[in-house]
mmCIF file of C-alpha atoms in Angstrom:
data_model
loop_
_atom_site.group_PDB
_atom_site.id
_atom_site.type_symbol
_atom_site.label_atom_id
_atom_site.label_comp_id
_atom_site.label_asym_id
_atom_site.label_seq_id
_atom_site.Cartn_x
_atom_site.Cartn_y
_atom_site.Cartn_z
ATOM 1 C CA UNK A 21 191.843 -9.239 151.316
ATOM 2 C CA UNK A 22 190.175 -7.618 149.055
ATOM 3 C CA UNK A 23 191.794 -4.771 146.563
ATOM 4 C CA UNK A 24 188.851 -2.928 145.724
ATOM 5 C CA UNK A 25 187.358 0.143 147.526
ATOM 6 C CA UNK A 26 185.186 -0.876 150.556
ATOM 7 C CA UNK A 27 181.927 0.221 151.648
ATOM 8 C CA UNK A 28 182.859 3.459 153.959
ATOM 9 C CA UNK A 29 185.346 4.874 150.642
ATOM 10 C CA UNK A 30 182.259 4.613 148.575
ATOM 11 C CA UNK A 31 180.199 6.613 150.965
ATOM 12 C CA UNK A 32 182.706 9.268 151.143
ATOM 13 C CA UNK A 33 183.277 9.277 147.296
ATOM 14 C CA UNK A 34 179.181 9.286 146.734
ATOM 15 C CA UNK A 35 179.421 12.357 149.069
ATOM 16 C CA UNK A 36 182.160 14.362 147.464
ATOM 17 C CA UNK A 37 181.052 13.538 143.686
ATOM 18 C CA UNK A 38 177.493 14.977 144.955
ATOM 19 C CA UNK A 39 179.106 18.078 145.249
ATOM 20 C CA UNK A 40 182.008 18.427 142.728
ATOM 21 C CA UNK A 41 184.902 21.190 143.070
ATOM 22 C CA UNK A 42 183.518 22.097 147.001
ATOM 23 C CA UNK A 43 185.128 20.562 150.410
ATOM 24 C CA UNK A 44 182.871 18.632 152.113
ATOM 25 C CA UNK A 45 182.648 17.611 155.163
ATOM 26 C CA UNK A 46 183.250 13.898 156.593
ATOM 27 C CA UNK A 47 181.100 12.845 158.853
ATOM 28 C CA UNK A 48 179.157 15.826 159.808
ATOM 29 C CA UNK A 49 175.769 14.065 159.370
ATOM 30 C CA UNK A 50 176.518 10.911 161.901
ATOM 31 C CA UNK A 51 176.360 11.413 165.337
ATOM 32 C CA UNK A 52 177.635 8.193 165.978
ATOM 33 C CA UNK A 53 181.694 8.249 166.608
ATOM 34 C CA UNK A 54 182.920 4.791 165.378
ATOM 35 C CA UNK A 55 180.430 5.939 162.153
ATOM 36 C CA UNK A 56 182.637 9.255 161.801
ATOM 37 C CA UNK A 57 185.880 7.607 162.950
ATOM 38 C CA UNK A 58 185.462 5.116 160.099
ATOM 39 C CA UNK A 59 184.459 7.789 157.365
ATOM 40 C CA UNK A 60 187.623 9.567 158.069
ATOM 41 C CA UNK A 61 189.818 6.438 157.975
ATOM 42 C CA UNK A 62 188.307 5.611 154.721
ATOM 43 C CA UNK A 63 189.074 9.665 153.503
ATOM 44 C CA UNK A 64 192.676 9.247 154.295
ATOM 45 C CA UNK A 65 192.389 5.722 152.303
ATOM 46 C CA UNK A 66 191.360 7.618 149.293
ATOM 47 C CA UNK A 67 193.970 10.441 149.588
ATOM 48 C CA UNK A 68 196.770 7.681 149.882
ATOM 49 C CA UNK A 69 195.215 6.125 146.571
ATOM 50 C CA UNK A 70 195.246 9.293 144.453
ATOM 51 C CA UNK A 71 191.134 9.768 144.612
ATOM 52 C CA UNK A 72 190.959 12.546 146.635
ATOM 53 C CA UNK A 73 192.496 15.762 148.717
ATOM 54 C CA UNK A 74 191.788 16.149 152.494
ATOM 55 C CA UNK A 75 192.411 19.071 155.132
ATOM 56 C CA UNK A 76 191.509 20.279 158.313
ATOM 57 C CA UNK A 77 189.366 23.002 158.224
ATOM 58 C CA UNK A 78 188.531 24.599 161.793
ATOM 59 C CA UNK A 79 185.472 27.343 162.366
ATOM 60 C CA UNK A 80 184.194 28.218 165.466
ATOM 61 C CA UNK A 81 182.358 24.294 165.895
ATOM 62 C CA UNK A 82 185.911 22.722 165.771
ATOM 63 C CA UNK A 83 188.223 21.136 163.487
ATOM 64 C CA UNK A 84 186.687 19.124 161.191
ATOM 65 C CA UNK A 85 188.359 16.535 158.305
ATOM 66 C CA UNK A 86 187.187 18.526 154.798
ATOM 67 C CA UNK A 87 187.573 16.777 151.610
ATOM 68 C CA UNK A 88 186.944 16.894 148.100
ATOM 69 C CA UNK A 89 188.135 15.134 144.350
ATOM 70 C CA UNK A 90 191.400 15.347 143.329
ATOM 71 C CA UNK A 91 191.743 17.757 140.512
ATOM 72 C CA UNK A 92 194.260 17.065 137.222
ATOM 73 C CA UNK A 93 194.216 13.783 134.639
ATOM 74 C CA UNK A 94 195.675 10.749 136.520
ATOM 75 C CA UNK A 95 197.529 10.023 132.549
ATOM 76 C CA UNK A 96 199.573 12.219 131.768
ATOM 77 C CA UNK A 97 198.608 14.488 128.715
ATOM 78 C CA UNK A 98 201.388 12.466 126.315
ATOM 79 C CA UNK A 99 200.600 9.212 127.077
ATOM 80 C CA UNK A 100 196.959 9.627 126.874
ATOM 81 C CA UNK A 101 197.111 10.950 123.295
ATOM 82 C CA UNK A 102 199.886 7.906 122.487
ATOM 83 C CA UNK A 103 197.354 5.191 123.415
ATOM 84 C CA UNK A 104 194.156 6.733 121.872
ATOM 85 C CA UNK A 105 191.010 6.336 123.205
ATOM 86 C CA UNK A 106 190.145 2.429 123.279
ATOM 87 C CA UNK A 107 193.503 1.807 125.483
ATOM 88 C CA UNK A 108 193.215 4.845 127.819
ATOM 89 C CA UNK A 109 189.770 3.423 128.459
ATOM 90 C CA UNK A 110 191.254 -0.077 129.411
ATOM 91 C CA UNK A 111 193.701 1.494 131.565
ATOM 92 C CA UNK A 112 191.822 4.018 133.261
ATOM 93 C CA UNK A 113 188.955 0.811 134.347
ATOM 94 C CA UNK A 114 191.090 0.463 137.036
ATOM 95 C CA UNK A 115 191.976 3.378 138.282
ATOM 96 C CA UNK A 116 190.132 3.802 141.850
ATOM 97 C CA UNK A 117 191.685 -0.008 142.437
ATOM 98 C CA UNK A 118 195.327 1.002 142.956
ATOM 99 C CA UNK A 119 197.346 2.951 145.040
ATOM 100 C CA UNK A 120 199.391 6.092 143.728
ATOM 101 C CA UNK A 121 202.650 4.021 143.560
ATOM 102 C CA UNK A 122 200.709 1.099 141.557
ATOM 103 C CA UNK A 123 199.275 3.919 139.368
ATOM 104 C CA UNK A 124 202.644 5.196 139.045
ATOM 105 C CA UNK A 125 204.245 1.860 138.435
ATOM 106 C CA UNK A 126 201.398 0.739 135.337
ATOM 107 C CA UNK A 127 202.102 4.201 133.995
ATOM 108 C CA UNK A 128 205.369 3.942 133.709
ATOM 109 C CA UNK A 129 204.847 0.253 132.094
ATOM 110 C CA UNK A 130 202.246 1.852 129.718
ATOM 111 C CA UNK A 131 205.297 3.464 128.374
ATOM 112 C CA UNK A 132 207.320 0.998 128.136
ATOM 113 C CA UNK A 133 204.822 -1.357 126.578
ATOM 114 C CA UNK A 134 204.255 1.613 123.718
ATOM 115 C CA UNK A 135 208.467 1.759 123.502
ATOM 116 C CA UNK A 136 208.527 -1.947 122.856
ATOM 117 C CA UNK A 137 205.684 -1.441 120.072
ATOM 118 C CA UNK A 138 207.372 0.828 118.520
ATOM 119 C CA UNK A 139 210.727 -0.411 118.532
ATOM 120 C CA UNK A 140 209.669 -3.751 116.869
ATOM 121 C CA UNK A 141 208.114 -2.071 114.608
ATOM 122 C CA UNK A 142 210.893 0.039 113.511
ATOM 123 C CA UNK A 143 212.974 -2.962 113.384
ATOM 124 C CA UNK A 144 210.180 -5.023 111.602
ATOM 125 C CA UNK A 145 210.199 -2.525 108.719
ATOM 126 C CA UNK A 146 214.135 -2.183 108.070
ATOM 127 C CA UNK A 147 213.997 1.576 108.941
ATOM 128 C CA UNK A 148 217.739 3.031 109.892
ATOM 129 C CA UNK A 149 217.808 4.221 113.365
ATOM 130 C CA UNK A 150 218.165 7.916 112.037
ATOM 131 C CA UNK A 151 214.388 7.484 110.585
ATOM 132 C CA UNK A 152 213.601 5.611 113.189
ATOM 133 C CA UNK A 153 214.399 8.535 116.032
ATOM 134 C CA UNK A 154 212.699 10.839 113.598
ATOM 135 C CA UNK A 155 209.351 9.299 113.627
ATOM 136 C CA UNK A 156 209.828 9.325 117.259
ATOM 137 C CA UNK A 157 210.660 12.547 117.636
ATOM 138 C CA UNK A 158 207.585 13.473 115.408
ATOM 139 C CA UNK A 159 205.319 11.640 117.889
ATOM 140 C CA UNK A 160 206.940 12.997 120.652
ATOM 141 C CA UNK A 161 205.968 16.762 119.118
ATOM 142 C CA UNK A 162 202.997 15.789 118.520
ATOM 143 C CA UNK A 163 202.528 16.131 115.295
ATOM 144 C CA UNK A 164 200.060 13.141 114.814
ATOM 145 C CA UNK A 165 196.783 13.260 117.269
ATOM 146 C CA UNK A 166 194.152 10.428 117.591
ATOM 147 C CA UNK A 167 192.010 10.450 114.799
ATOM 148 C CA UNK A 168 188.722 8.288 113.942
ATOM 149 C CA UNK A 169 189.572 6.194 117.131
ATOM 150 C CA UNK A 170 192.682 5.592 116.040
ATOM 151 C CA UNK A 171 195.825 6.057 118.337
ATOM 152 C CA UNK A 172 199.000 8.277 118.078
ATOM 153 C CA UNK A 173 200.804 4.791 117.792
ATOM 154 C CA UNK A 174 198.851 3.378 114.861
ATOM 155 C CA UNK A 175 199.478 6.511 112.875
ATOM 156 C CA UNK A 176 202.908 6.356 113.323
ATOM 157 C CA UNK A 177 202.800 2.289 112.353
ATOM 158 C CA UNK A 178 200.698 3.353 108.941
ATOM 159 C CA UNK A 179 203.288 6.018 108.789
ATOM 160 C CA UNK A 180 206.244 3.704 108.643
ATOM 161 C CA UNK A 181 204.523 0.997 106.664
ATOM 162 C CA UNK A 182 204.660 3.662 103.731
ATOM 163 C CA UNK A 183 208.000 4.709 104.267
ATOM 164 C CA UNK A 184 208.648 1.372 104.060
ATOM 165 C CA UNK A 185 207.288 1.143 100.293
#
């Protein structure tokens, strides 16, 4: 079974990224009920995957399934600066494939990954775990930002290499 996002969950994300910000409607321009049945299934789909926000909206028609993108970064602010641009687009290729608990769980490995990194390279140097935690806690503040396309992480490498000197 395929992983990916299937024909009906395109349709309904075609619709809603024609009209960005705004609720739209699911459904309202098929008449046919399996056709409008399927559209919502594949809304809910979406909603369980992170993509998108649903609700019922009811006017004097009925009660109809409303939905529109899901606003906010899917990385979180500190790990997106941490992995710099060339990595966040790797990551984020994928996105639209995974559930919200997948997305959750490669997150959290993201961070772990960049821990590991670091770590080695702390021990790789010689640094003493006080200068070690310091250069951590300097990332952490952010006190170095992606520059020139390179990431938080490779600063803080080129930072240690010449502490190391």
């Amino acid at each position: 079974m395929s992983s990916g996002l299937g024909k009906r969950c395109r349709q309904v994300l075609k619709l809603v990224d024609a009209h960005p910000g705004k609720w739209v409607r699911v459904g309202s321009a098929s008449g046919d009920a399996s056709t409008v049945s399927s559209l919502r299934r594949a809304a809910h789909t979406l909603e369980r995957r992170g993509l998108v926000e649903t609700k019922k909206h009811h006017d004097t028609a009925g009660t109809w399934l409303v939905v529109r993108r899901k606003s906010g970064d899917p990385v979180p602010a500190d790990l997106a600066r941490i992995l710099g641009p060339e990595r966040l687009k790797s990551l984020m290729a994928a996105y639209g494939v995974w559930s919200s608990e997948q997305w959750q769980r490669k997150i959290d490995n993201a961070y772990d990954v960049l821990k590991d990194e670091l770590w080695q390279c702390f021990l790789d140097t010689g640094l003493s775990i006080d200068k070690a935690e310091a250069a951590m806690a300097m990332m952490k503040a952010g006190m170095f930002y992606p520059v020139g396309g390179q990431s938080q992480a490779d600063q803080l490498k080129a930072l240690i290499d010449s502490l190391e000197r």
